[in-house]
Amino acid sequence: MASKTKTPIPEQDAHARAKNFDEVALGYTEEQAVQEASRCIQCKTRPCAEGCPVGVLIPEFIKLIKERKFAEAAAKMKERISLTAVCGRVCPQEEQCEKVCTLRKLGDPVGIGRLERFIADWERAHGVRIPVPPKPNGRSAAIVGAGPAGLTCAGELAKIGYKVTIFESLHKPGGVLVYGIPEFRLPKAIVAAEVDYVRKLGVEIKTDVVVGRTITVDEILKNYDAVFLGTGAGLPQFMNIPGENLNGVYSANEFLTRVNLMKAYKFPEYDTPVNAGKRVVVIGGGNVAMDSARCALRLGAESTIVYRRSEEEMPARKEETHHAKEEGVKFELLAAPVQILGESGRVRGLECIRMKLGEQDTSGRRRPVPIPESNFTIECDAVIVAIGQTPNPLIPQTTPGLSIEPKHGTIIVNEALLTSRERIWAGGDATTGAATVISAMGAGRNAAREIDKFLRG
Amino acid sequence: MPHKIIEKEELSGANKRFRIEAPLVAMSAKPGQFVIIRIDESGERIPLTIADSDEKTITLVFQEVGATTIRMGKMKAGDSLEDLVGPLGRPSEIENFGTVVCVAGGVGIAPMHPIAKALKSAGNKVISIIGARSKNLLFWEDKIRSVSGETIVMTDDGSHGRKGVVTILLKELLDKGGIDRVIAIGPPIMMKFCAATTLPYKVKTIVSLNPIMVDGTGMCGACRCLVGGKTKFACVDGPDFDAHQVDYDLLMARLKMYQEKEKQAMDASGNVPKKA
């Protein structure tokens, strides 16, 4: 009889890890992985594979782990997804594959995410097998943006013989995987290895190219059969409350870019500075807010999250909220910012108002309502605004005829992910607004299929 | 992708010039646009305005003021910058306005050059005022003369050209009348006073703002400025803005955000800034 509980994953001690940027979860040993894989009952209905946005062959790779055929298990996962080490770490499995696992009727679901991660790490440690490049099929595709959507789309097209070029605006490929998600959740060396795998599939990555400025989509179309826009949702939203331009107020994008991409946590060994101060307040309740609060903590600050609803409504992964609490992040729930207070141009505090939950809104969540005269102040040196991002308008502005949804600025696509322009497809956060890494990978994969179907006629 | 430095020139004081191989950027660069560079793997990203370009190269002028620019100043022709991305920002508005006064202070002389050149080509009468604290800090007087109908040089200490600050002369020109537009590029304090000088004359004035930037593509808001009471990102909405709408005090306060860290970086590098 299989154990009702997941095999625990070793983690760095909460007290120690709150002071470093090393990965929190340490991963399974071979024995632990085999033990966990043995819990899978190989049910015929395979709801887990159905629940995966990219359709990873979950029961198959788990069976191979159980049989200790680790290399074969890795190859089985790579059949459906290029960036295996990434999805094992940042996928919200509790909402997807693990949510529908048959074992949940008896106890914990199989630790699918932990097994994915184990197998990707095992493969990296033992040398990644690169598939033999296919014969060029004479067709070409340009990908705009080297985030999860673009890298996946590029990898899938390269595997079937396309000549693929990715154009990336930053100096490193990876999108949110390099500038957004911190080192302690997703080590950058792992992202680099995953990107390297995509390169070895034959994909050329041109960094430091801002499409819409350095070159336009229409100029690219002259030299490629198809274009895929995977430009994400990188435009930060501010609250438009007084004090938002004081020194010490960051968008989460700026704070995380400084810390993760520019390695400001290693200042002055690295040149980019960041000012966390002694006390940081992060506004928002999503994964970006958790990441910001946990980075601030590691920079030596006391870190508090201010969220206008209750913990139940928080969009962040339960695991991340749990980790944040363990590390000592404070939570000020049912509180909304009113203004940022300053002194000689610098942040000195955040004035909030208490909220209570009212009627359900259109999203089905109870709407927060301010309680009159309940204002209070949290003293702090820095405020990080993590209330969401929308797509950057640069490409729509410079690509005539590309339709966008006027309210959120997302690129409009049909069911085949085709935009309003011929030969231009789009997917990921650029079309949905900020969502998950795995849904972006799913869109990249689907777009590759649609592009190929269209070009083969 | 690395970009090779083709030429290096010491201009004056702490000002240096690089001509850099950057064919993609050179192809689409327009006056008023900038690039973001990163020296090497541990480097930070800093914005620099494109001061000139030909088919394959762009010219950047920088002043050694901190850890990164001092480190850049030590680079030689043949060395490469690890990253260079651009052209970024909206190009300057170039039309035949009539008579345009271009006011450039200090290292701002470099970004003014392509704008004055384009304005002249568009048929404007260009009057350039270039200023610096002292003669040894001036550069490109010839280059500015070659793209201007009239050029006036000013130094604070009177060591070259007329003595005094640029606004004195700007006011004289405005009093004479017939000025259709003013463009000012230089330290924020200079731009602030140029804006205050032209305001009573109701002459349209444009400034090119220089806030702190990280990505330069609109994804972070480090460069946010208040223009007409609204928050704007200088890297995508600018860097050019209506001078009479800009909150200069906020710009100057935000530029001081990392003063302590900048000093720490300088101490760590063991470099000392030249007296500029």
XYZ file of C-alpha atoms in Angstrom:
733
model
C 0.000 0.000 0.000
C 1.435 3.309 -1.091
C 1.985 6.049 1.453
C -0.816 8.604 1.692
C 1.627 11.467 1.970
C 4.081 12.980 -0.496
C 7.724 12.169 0.054
C 8.986 15.397 1.644
C 11.454 17.501 -0.335
C 14.538 18.645 1.573
C 14.659 22.411 2.017
C 17.142 24.933 3.332
C 16.346 25.920 6.910
C 14.037 28.969 6.905
C 16.261 30.992 9.219
C 19.410 30.384 7.176
C 17.830 30.848 3.752
C 16.236 34.194 4.671
C 19.798 35.552 4.478
C 20.943 34.051 1.174
C 19.818 33.816 -2.446
C 20.493 30.055 -2.753
C 17.648 27.810 -3.816
C 15.102 27.079 -1.085
C 14.101 23.564 -2.129
C 17.040 21.194 -2.460
C 15.397 18.505 -4.565
C 14.938 14.739 -4.261
C 17.745 12.193 -4.102
C 17.424 9.219 -6.471
C 15.995 7.118 -3.637
C 13.434 9.748 -2.691
C 12.422 10.146 -6.350
C 11.977 6.414 -6.860
C 9.986 6.237 -3.625
C 7.686 9.058 -4.742
C 7.353 7.653 -8.283
C 6.273 4.356 -6.751
C 3.239 6.094 -5.259
C 1.793 6.611 -8.755
C -0.830 3.940 -9.441
C -0.587 4.340 -13.248
C -4.338 4.813 -13.468
C -5.927 4.360 -16.895
C -7.826 7.673 -16.799
C -4.551 9.727 -16.562
C -6.203 12.990 -15.468
C -2.757 14.444 -14.638
C -1.659 14.531 -18.293
C -4.987 16.135 -19.216
C -4.443 18.752 -16.516
C -1.032 19.767 -17.885
C -1.203 22.812 -20.215
C 1.486 21.309 -22.460
C 0.344 17.684 -22.113
C 3.542 16.271 -20.561
C 3.397 12.436 -20.652
C 3.252 12.286 -16.867
C 2.387 8.609 -16.091
C 4.981 7.485 -18.665
C 7.894 9.474 -17.259
C 6.959 8.575 -13.680
C 6.933 4.868 -14.593
C 10.449 5.262 -16.034
C 11.660 6.906 -12.789
C 10.216 4.012 -10.797
C 12.235 1.674 -13.055
C 15.318 3.859 -12.486
C 15.491 4.641 -16.210
C 16.285 8.313 -15.536
C 17.704 9.185 -18.956
C 14.644 7.689 -20.636
C 12.374 9.585 -18.248
C 14.117 12.834 -19.219
C 13.685 12.084 -22.918
C 9.994 11.330 -22.320
C 9.460 14.721 -20.671
C 11.377 16.527 -23.419
C 8.957 15.088 -25.981
C 6.464 17.711 -24.870
C 8.494 20.497 -23.314
C 11.956 21.984 -23.736
C 12.332 23.817 -20.432
C 11.814 20.902 -18.045
C 13.795 22.238 -15.081
C 11.764 25.443 -15.166
C 8.288 23.943 -15.085
C 9.180 21.526 -12.286
C 10.086 24.554 -10.170
C 7.620 27.321 -10.977
C 4.482 25.535 -12.270
C 1.457 25.803 -9.946
C 1.024 22.009 -9.953
C -1.574 22.252 -7.181
C -3.849 24.007 -9.717
C -3.072 21.666 -12.609
C -1.672 18.128 -12.810
C -1.608 17.439 -9.065
C -5.079 18.912 -8.532
C -6.695 16.131 -10.564
C -4.378 13.236 -9.543
C -6.431 10.126 -8.702
C -4.505 9.666 -5.434
C -6.123 12.784 -4.029
C -9.135 10.624 -3.173
C -6.880 8.817 -0.673
C -4.420 11.461 0.465
C -1.703 13.628 -1.133
C -1.417 13.662 -4.925
C 1.788 12.316 -6.474
C 4.536 14.978 -6.250
C 4.607 15.427 -10.011
C 6.347 18.795 -9.898
C 9.073 17.467 -7.611
C 9.612 14.483 -9.931
C 9.811 16.750 -12.994
C 12.376 18.807 -11.218
C 14.344 15.758 -10.099
C 14.521 14.354 -13.595
C 15.577 17.669 -15.172
C 18.294 18.127 -12.540
C 19.448 14.517 -12.943
C 19.738 15.042 -16.683
C 21.689 18.278 -16.316
C 24.089 16.613 -13.901
C 24.608 13.633 -16.225
C 24.888 15.493 -19.538
C 21.930 16.577 -21.612
C 21.333 14.592 -24.767
C 20.882 16.869 -27.764
C 18.588 15.498 -30.461
C 20.111 15.136 -33.935
C 19.130 18.300 -35.824
C 16.508 17.576 -38.470
C 17.063 18.368 -42.143
C 16.138 22.030 -42.767
C 12.631 22.182 -44.222
C 13.332 25.462 -46.002
C 10.953 27.465 -43.832
C 11.841 30.170 -41.333
C 10.316 31.855 -38.317
C 11.252 34.889 -36.235
C 10.310 34.940 -32.566
C 10.009 38.241 -30.706
C 10.821 37.818 -27.028
C 12.937 35.126 -25.354
C 10.585 34.398 -22.460
C 8.886 31.036 -21.827
C 6.446 31.441 -24.767
C 9.105 32.454 -27.290
C 11.704 29.886 -26.186
C 9.110 27.092 -26.351
C 7.782 28.150 -29.757
C 11.345 28.441 -31.082
C 12.363 25.018 -29.745
C 9.319 23.272 -31.214
C 9.815 24.852 -34.644
C 13.548 24.066 -34.677
C 12.792 20.426 -33.886
C 10.852 20.118 -37.150
C 13.441 21.758 -39.350
C 12.664 25.467 -39.223
C 15.356 28.134 -39.338
C 14.501 30.078 -36.175
C 15.786 33.421 -34.866
C 14.738 34.926 -31.539
C 14.969 38.698 -31.030
C 15.312 39.689 -27.372
C 15.441 43.255 -26.016
C 17.392 42.552 -22.820
C 21.026 41.411 -22.684
C 20.058 37.937 -21.456
C 17.391 35.567 -22.793
C 14.760 34.111 -20.471
C 12.263 36.943 -19.969
C 10.619 36.718 -16.571
C 12.723 33.626 -15.820
C 15.830 35.841 -15.610
C 14.565 39.242 -14.503
C 11.447 38.334 -12.501
C 11.693 35.021 -10.680
C 14.441 35.194 -8.042
C 17.518 33.008 -7.813
C 16.209 31.241 -4.685
C 13.193 29.906 -6.613
C 14.838 29.395 -9.992
C 18.650 29.536 -10.143
C 19.856 31.528 -13.152
C 22.443 28.883 -14.002
C 19.536 26.512 -14.610
C 17.766 29.028 -16.856
C 21.032 29.481 -18.771
C 21.308 25.712 -19.240
C 17.722 25.515 -20.498
C 18.324 28.396 -22.924
C 21.499 26.668 -24.062
C 19.451 23.555 -24.877
C 17.158 25.652 -27.111
C 20.262 27.081 -28.837
C 21.603 23.580 -29.399
C 18.361 22.701 -31.151
C 19.591 25.195 -33.758
C 17.836 28.361 -32.603
C 19.749 31.625 -32.983
C 19.149 34.152 -30.197
C 19.881 37.823 -30.920
C 19.932 39.805 -27.655
C 19.908 43.623 -27.346
C 17.380 43.976 -30.165
C 14.272 45.985 -29.301
C 11.656 45.129 -31.894
C 9.744 48.325 -32.616
C 12.918 50.417 -32.222
C 16.022 48.574 -33.491
C 13.973 46.831 -36.185
C 10.225 46.682 -36.879
C 7.995 43.620 -37.219
C 7.420 44.529 -40.878
C 11.164 44.626 -41.551
C 11.489 41.184 -39.948
C 8.639 39.834 -42.111
C 10.673 40.583 -45.245
C 13.159 37.870 -44.266
C 11.015 35.283 -42.461
C 7.943 33.229 -43.346
C 6.298 33.757 -39.979
C 6.601 35.919 -36.867
C 5.568 34.899 -33.349
C 5.099 37.674 -30.786
C 5.899 36.447 -27.286
C 6.558 39.839 -25.770
C 4.874 39.258 -22.423
C 3.230 41.714 -20.080
C 6.094 43.805 -18.801
C 4.560 47.249 -18.344
C 4.248 47.954 -14.615
C 1.076 49.408 -13.156
C 1.204 52.110 -10.519
C -1.608 53.027 -8.126
C -1.695 56.762 -8.866
C -1.696 57.688 -5.191
C 0.229 60.649 -3.735
C 3.922 60.038 -3.092
C 4.441 57.391 -5.747
C 7.440 59.184 -7.271
C 9.325 59.564 -3.993
C 12.808 58.046 -3.767
C 12.456 54.507 -2.484
C 9.268 53.673 -4.402
C 9.877 50.877 -6.890
C 7.735 49.003 -9.350
C 8.204 45.295 -8.610
C 9.625 45.021 -12.137
C 12.360 47.540 -11.382
C 13.162 46.055 -7.977
C 13.266 42.470 -9.258
C 15.204 43.419 -12.423
C 17.859 45.139 -10.326
C 18.077 42.215 -7.916
C 17.758 39.244 -10.305
C 18.998 40.315 -13.725
C 21.550 42.886 -12.588
C 22.519 41.029 -9.390
C 22.223 44.117 -7.196
C 22.310 41.773 -4.181
C 26.015 41.389 -4.990
C 26.675 45.167 -5.079
C 29.407 46.507 -5.271
C 30.900 43.382 -6.893
C 28.173 44.021 -9.478
C 27.686 47.676 -10.424
C 23.882 47.987 -10.159
C 22.684 49.368 -6.804
C 19.360 48.852 -5.018
C 18.048 50.601 -1.915
C 15.985 48.311 0.269
C 16.673 50.157 3.487
C 15.688 48.727 6.864
C 11.971 48.297 6.305
C 10.246 47.461 3.038
C 6.533 47.356 2.307
C 5.324 45.407 -0.733
C 1.870 46.161 -2.105
C 0.014 43.242 -3.718
C -0.805 39.584 -3.142
C 0.497 37.713 -6.175
C 3.685 35.724 -6.796
C 5.459 38.926 -7.859
C 4.661 40.450 -4.465
C 5.953 37.325 -2.663
C 9.148 37.339 -4.740
C 9.723 41.030 -4.003
C 9.102 40.646 -0.268
C 11.411 37.632 -0.034
C 14.171 39.409 -2.002
C 13.881 42.468 0.261
C 14.230 40.192 3.272
C 17.400 38.692 1.850
C 18.802 42.189 1.326
C 18.542 42.590 5.094
C 15.259 44.467 5.367
C 12.222 43.801 7.482
C 9.566 42.942 4.924
C 5.788 43.451 5.055
C 3.122 42.606 2.488
C 0.082 44.859 2.283
C -2.901 43.244 0.554
C -6.419 44.633 0.304
C -8.268 41.316 0.604
C -7.805 38.366 2.981
C -5.281 35.550 2.676
C -7.865 33.294 1.038
C -8.121 35.592 -2.003
C -4.359 35.945 -2.478
C -3.420 34.953 -6.041
C 0.093 33.825 -5.005
C 0.887 30.114 -4.834
C 0.164 28.656 -1.402
C 3.698 27.271 -1.295
C 5.215 30.724 -1.860
C 3.044 32.357 0.802
C 4.020 29.552 3.167
C 7.722 30.003 2.395
C 7.447 33.769 2.842
C 5.823 33.342 6.259
C 8.433 30.808 7.359
C 11.169 33.274 6.433
C 9.577 36.033 8.475
C 7.679 38.167 5.943
C 4.857 39.984 7.771
C 1.367 40.212 6.324
C -0.893 43.227 6.698
C -4.126 41.887 5.214
C -7.361 43.739 4.447
C -5.449 46.993 4.105
C -5.184 49.304 1.098
C -2.594 52.043 0.504
C -3.874 55.621 0.602
C -0.662 57.561 0.185
C 3.102 57.188 0.429
C 4.583 59.545 2.978
C 7.913 61.225 2.434
C 10.553 63.317 4.096
C 13.194 65.264 2.095
C 12.154 63.412 -1.035
C 12.498 59.933 0.497
C 9.907 57.403 1.618
C 9.269 57.402 5.358
C 5.988 55.508 5.552
C 2.863 54.151 3.924
C -0.563 55.319 4.985
C -3.196 52.584 4.644
C -6.887 52.184 5.304
C -8.494 49.046 6.742
C -10.789 47.091 4.451
C -13.614 44.616 4.935
C -14.959 42.171 2.382
C -18.253 43.080 0.736
C -20.270 41.608 -2.113
C -18.721 39.307 -4.744
C -17.404 41.105 -7.813
C -17.430 39.874 -11.435
C -14.358 37.675 -10.754
C -16.328 35.879 -8.022
C -14.108 37.273 -5.290
C -15.532 39.389 -2.497
C -14.878 43.036 -3.151
C -12.812 44.909 -0.533
C -14.589 47.937 0.929
C -12.757 50.606 2.962
C -13.729 51.083 6.607
C -14.069 54.867 7.161
C -11.587 56.548 9.484
C -9.523 53.425 9.989
C -6.323 54.911 8.530
C -2.981 53.829 9.940
C 0.668 54.251 8.981
C 3.426 51.689 8.476
C 6.874 53.224 8.800
C 9.228 52.119 6.028
C 12.158 53.194 3.813
C 11.009 51.556 0.582
C 7.706 50.685 -1.079
C 7.462 48.105 -3.849
C 4.360 48.242 -6.023
C 3.379 44.748 -7.188
C -0.199 45.246 -8.348
C 0.194 43.806 -11.845
C 1.589 44.375 -15.319
C 0.077 44.903 -18.756
C 1.658 44.332 -22.200
C 4.181 46.876 -23.430
C 2.550 49.027 -26.168
C 5.730 49.379 -28.266
C 4.998 46.608 -30.798
C 1.316 47.484 -31.373
C 2.377 51.147 -31.776
C 4.927 50.283 -34.466
C 3.073 47.482 -36.291
C 0.251 48.922 -38.428
C -2.902 46.805 -38.493
C -2.130 44.793 -35.361
C -5.338 44.779 -33.300
C -5.210 45.085 -29.536
C -7.839 44.864 -26.871
C -8.233 48.550 -25.927
C -8.670 48.183 -22.162
C -5.709 45.963 -21.293
C -3.524 46.377 -24.361
C -3.355 42.642 -25.049
C -2.806 41.492 -28.630
C -5.979 39.985 -30.112
C -5.594 36.484 -31.595
C -8.009 33.904 -33.002
C -8.215 30.252 -31.897
C -5.167 29.500 -34.076
C -3.223 32.252 -32.195
C -3.093 34.275 -35.420
C -3.233 38.062 -34.954
C -5.150 40.500 -37.157
C -2.089 40.586 -39.420
C -1.137 37.860 -41.899
C 1.840 35.675 -40.939
C 1.990 37.166 -37.408
C 1.048 34.910 -34.490
C 1.141 35.768 -30.784
C 0.811 34.022 -27.433
C 1.619 34.047 -23.740
C 1.139 37.068 -21.497
C 1.147 39.368 -24.572
C -2.298 37.983 -25.464
C -3.681 36.999 -22.052
C -2.198 39.565 -19.697
C 0.029 38.399 -16.837
C -0.575 34.653 -16.318
C 1.699 31.667 -15.626
C 4.964 30.418 -17.090
C 3.389 27.112 -18.054
C 0.428 28.692 -19.859
C 2.940 30.780 -21.844
C 4.858 27.606 -22.710
C 1.573 25.975 -23.771
C 0.802 28.940 -26.028
C 4.313 28.799 -27.533
C 3.864 25.126 -28.274
C 0.409 25.614 -29.829
C 1.624 28.556 -31.909
C 4.462 26.421 -33.304
C 1.904 23.815 -34.424
C -0.365 26.459 -35.982
C 2.517 28.174 -37.774
C 3.659 24.845 -39.200
C 0.117 23.842 -40.203
C -0.384 27.169 -41.980
C 2.947 27.191 -43.789
C 2.615 23.610 -44.973
C -0.756 24.710 -46.422
C 26.463 40.938 -28.374
C 29.795 42.764 -28.041
C 30.293 46.096 -29.824
C 33.770 47.166 -30.775
C 35.136 50.613 -30.004
C 36.590 51.875 -33.309
C 37.889 55.209 -32.084
C 38.474 56.882 -28.758
C 39.080 60.582 -28.238
C 39.679 62.632 -25.112
C 37.529 65.691 -25.711
C 37.973 67.979 -22.725
C 38.022 67.700 -18.974
C 36.323 64.426 -18.115
C 34.509 64.182 -21.473
C 35.433 61.349 -23.801
C 34.179 60.168 -27.174
C 33.790 56.646 -28.528
C 32.924 55.713 -32.085
C 31.410 52.244 -31.841
C 30.523 49.548 -34.332
C 26.724 49.123 -34.168
C 25.266 48.628 -37.671
C 21.687 47.784 -36.615
C 21.473 50.791 -34.308
C 23.180 53.116 -36.782
C 20.697 52.111 -39.490
C 17.640 53.281 -37.575
C 19.024 55.965 -35.229
C 17.300 59.357 -35.348
C 18.227 62.611 -33.570
C 17.187 62.627 -29.913
C 17.422 58.859 -29.443
C 19.739 57.054 -27.036
C 21.279 53.680 -26.341
C 21.765 51.648 -23.165
C 25.197 50.123 -22.711
C 26.699 47.580 -20.352
C 30.477 47.278 -20.149
C 30.758 43.663 -19.038
C 29.124 40.839 -17.098
C 29.223 42.658 -13.748
C 28.380 46.037 -15.270
C 25.252 48.125 -14.846
C 23.106 49.410 -17.712
C 23.497 53.142 -18.362
C 21.830 55.388 -20.964
C 23.892 57.531 -23.379
C 22.568 59.719 -26.186
C 23.584 59.002 -29.764
C 25.699 62.035 -30.702
C 26.357 61.058 -34.321
C 26.035 58.082 -36.643
C 27.038 56.839 -40.084
C 26.184 53.608 -41.921
C 27.877 51.245 -39.494
C 28.885 53.180 -36.387
C 27.475 55.441 -33.718
C 29.234 58.070 -31.641
C 28.772 58.346 -27.890
C 30.129 61.098 -25.649
C 30.290 60.527 -21.919
C 31.505 62.387 -18.893
C 33.436 60.508 -16.239
C 31.242 61.043 -13.210
C 30.968 57.668 -11.521
C 32.145 54.082 -11.310
C 30.841 52.990 -14.735
C 31.863 56.047 -16.761
C 35.321 56.062 -15.164
C 35.673 52.386 -16.025
C 34.558 53.209 -19.587
C 37.090 55.999 -19.768
C 39.851 53.428 -19.276
C 38.718 51.401 -22.289
C 40.667 51.730 -25.525
C 40.004 51.527 -29.243
C 39.753 47.843 -30.078
C 38.041 46.978 -26.779
C 34.383 46.021 -26.842
C 31.323 46.940 -24.838
C 29.524 43.753 -23.838
C 26.075 45.160 -24.657
C 24.657 48.081 -26.576
C 20.941 48.326 -27.243
C 18.986 50.894 -29.200
C 18.036 53.220 -30.655
C 15.699 53.925 -27.740
C 13.215 56.680 -26.949
C 11.142 58.785 -29.306
C 13.111 60.785 -31.878
C 13.138 64.576 -31.457
C 10.430 66.440 -33.317
C 12.064 67.856 -36.443
C 10.128 70.262 -38.677
C 10.640 73.631 -40.242
C 9.659 75.712 -37.214
C 11.392 78.924 -38.405
C 14.062 80.146 -36.008
C 15.193 77.679 -33.340
C 17.560 78.363 -30.459
C 19.543 75.288 -29.340
C 20.929 75.692 -25.824
C 23.457 73.052 -24.793
C 25.383 72.869 -21.545
C 28.420 70.742 -20.700
C 28.214 67.170 -21.956
C 24.766 68.137 -23.388
C 26.614 69.620 -26.363
C 27.011 66.106 -27.776
C 23.322 65.097 -27.939
C 22.466 68.562 -29.279
C 24.657 68.072 -32.335
C 22.411 65.652 -34.320
C 19.302 67.662 -33.393
C 20.781 70.978 -34.568
C 21.983 69.246 -37.720
C 18.518 67.840 -38.481
C 16.827 71.152 -37.714
C 19.146 72.951 -40.120
C 18.488 70.354 -42.834
C 14.759 70.867 -42.297
C 15.231 74.546 -43.215
C 15.332 76.176 -39.789
C 17.486 79.122 -38.878
C 19.503 77.547 -36.059
C 21.070 79.685 -33.336
C 23.212 77.604 -30.984
C 24.302 78.611 -27.516
C 26.886 76.311 -26.027
C 28.089 76.740 -22.493
C 30.393 75.244 -19.914
C 31.897 76.286 -16.636
C 35.276 76.879 -18.185
C 37.101 76.803 -21.550
C 38.808 73.464 -20.846
C 35.413 71.766 -20.482
C 34.116 72.830 -23.887
C 34.211 70.589 -26.928
C 32.738 70.337 -30.412
C 32.541 74.096 -30.951
C 33.471 73.527 -34.628
C 30.967 70.728 -35.062
C 28.164 72.854 -33.610
C 29.198 75.828 -35.781
C 29.045 73.641 -38.880
C 25.383 72.798 -38.258
C 24.248 76.207 -36.985
C 23.542 79.530 -38.676
C 24.943 81.311 -35.657
C 26.851 79.968 -32.632
C 27.500 81.722 -29.347
C 29.924 80.280 -26.825
C 29.648 81.078 -23.131
C 31.690 80.135 -20.084
C 30.802 80.786 -16.455
C 34.287 82.111 -15.778
C 34.691 83.979 -19.066
C 37.751 81.929 -20.095
C 36.274 81.539 -23.590
C 33.460 83.329 -25.432
C 31.042 85.406 -23.415
C 31.141 85.291 -19.641
C 28.068 84.090 -17.770
C 25.355 81.484 -17.826
C 23.445 80.528 -20.975
C 20.130 81.966 -19.804
C 21.492 85.517 -19.972
C 21.995 85.200 -23.687
C 18.786 83.254 -24.177
C 16.875 86.160 -22.642
C 18.608 88.670 -24.932
C 17.572 86.635 -27.969
C 13.989 86.343 -26.725
C 13.852 90.115 -26.152
C 14.866 90.702 -29.766
C 11.951 88.503 -30.828
C 11.406 86.176 -33.782
C 12.249 82.960 -31.907
C 9.878 80.116 -32.776
C 11.244 77.349 -30.598
C 13.925 76.663 -27.976
C 15.600 73.337 -27.264
C 17.677 72.916 -24.110
C 19.908 69.963 -23.224
C 22.233 69.892 -20.240
C 22.211 69.516 -16.480
C 18.655 69.553 -15.017
C 19.273 72.856 -13.259
C 20.228 74.479 -16.576
C 17.130 73.059 -18.284
C 14.967 74.263 -15.406
C 16.257 77.834 -15.759
C 15.966 77.780 -19.562
C 12.315 76.762 -19.143
C 11.746 79.568 -16.628
C 13.410 82.040 -19.011
C 11.253 81.208 -22.031
C 7.950 80.834 -20.136
C 6.986 84.541 -20.016
C 7.711 84.811 -23.765
C 5.379 81.851 -24.497
C 7.995 80.315 -26.785
C 7.610 76.551 -27.167
C 10.561 74.934 -25.354
C 11.726 71.336 -25.422
C 14.089 69.632 -22.966
C 15.723 66.194 -23.131
C 15.501 64.597 -19.684
C 18.202 62.425 -18.146
C 16.692 60.395 -15.285
C 18.078 57.101 -13.936
C 17.285 54.215 -16.275
C 17.610 50.439 -16.086
C 16.098 48.663 -19.096
C 15.217 51.695 -21.234
C 12.296 49.883 -22.872
C 9.415 50.828 -20.563
C 9.323 47.788 -18.331
C 10.287 49.243 -14.971
C 9.502 52.927 -14.486
C 12.860 53.808 -12.892
C 12.944 56.804 -15.261
C 9.511 58.137 -14.347
C 9.059 61.899 -14.428
C 6.155 64.226 -13.778
C 5.118 66.089 -16.916
C 1.989 68.249 -16.768
C 1.114 66.538 -13.482
C 1.143 63.091 -15.103
C 3.701 60.318 -14.577
C 5.654 59.588 -17.766
C 8.407 57.083 -18.492
C 11.238 59.102 -20.074
C 12.618 56.050 -21.917
C 9.473 55.453 -23.984
C 7.387 58.650 -23.686
C 10.497 60.855 -24.007
C 13.287 61.710 -23.437
C 12.041 64.984 -25.043
C 9.243 66.790 -23.231
C 7.581 70.211 -23.149
C 9.954 72.148 -20.890
C 7.154 74.172 -19.310
C 5.386 71.035 -18.033
C 8.331 69.228 -16.383
C 8.773 68.921 -12.590
C 12.540 69.571 -12.389
C 12.769 69.415 -8.598
C 11.441 65.857 -8.689
C 13.865 64.974 -11.505
C 16.806 66.319 -9.488
C 15.661 64.591 -6.287
C 15.282 61.256 -8.073
C 18.746 61.595 -9.636
C 20.154 61.601 -6.088
C 18.476 58.279 -5.230
C 21.712 56.290 -5.232
C 24.173 58.976 -4.112
C 25.471 56.862 -1.223
C 25.648 53.674 -3.267
C 27.421 55.529 -6.076
C 30.020 56.715 -3.620
C 30.366 53.185 -2.252
C 30.835 51.820 -5.789
C 33.485 54.434 -6.478
C 35.326 53.632 -3.243
C 35.167 49.925 -4.078
C 36.629 50.537 -7.538
C 39.462 52.630 -6.113
C 38.833 55.299 -8.740
C 38.560 58.987 -8.123
C 36.475 61.205 -10.406
C 38.358 63.971 -12.187
C 37.382 67.452 -11.286
C 34.972 68.349 -14.067
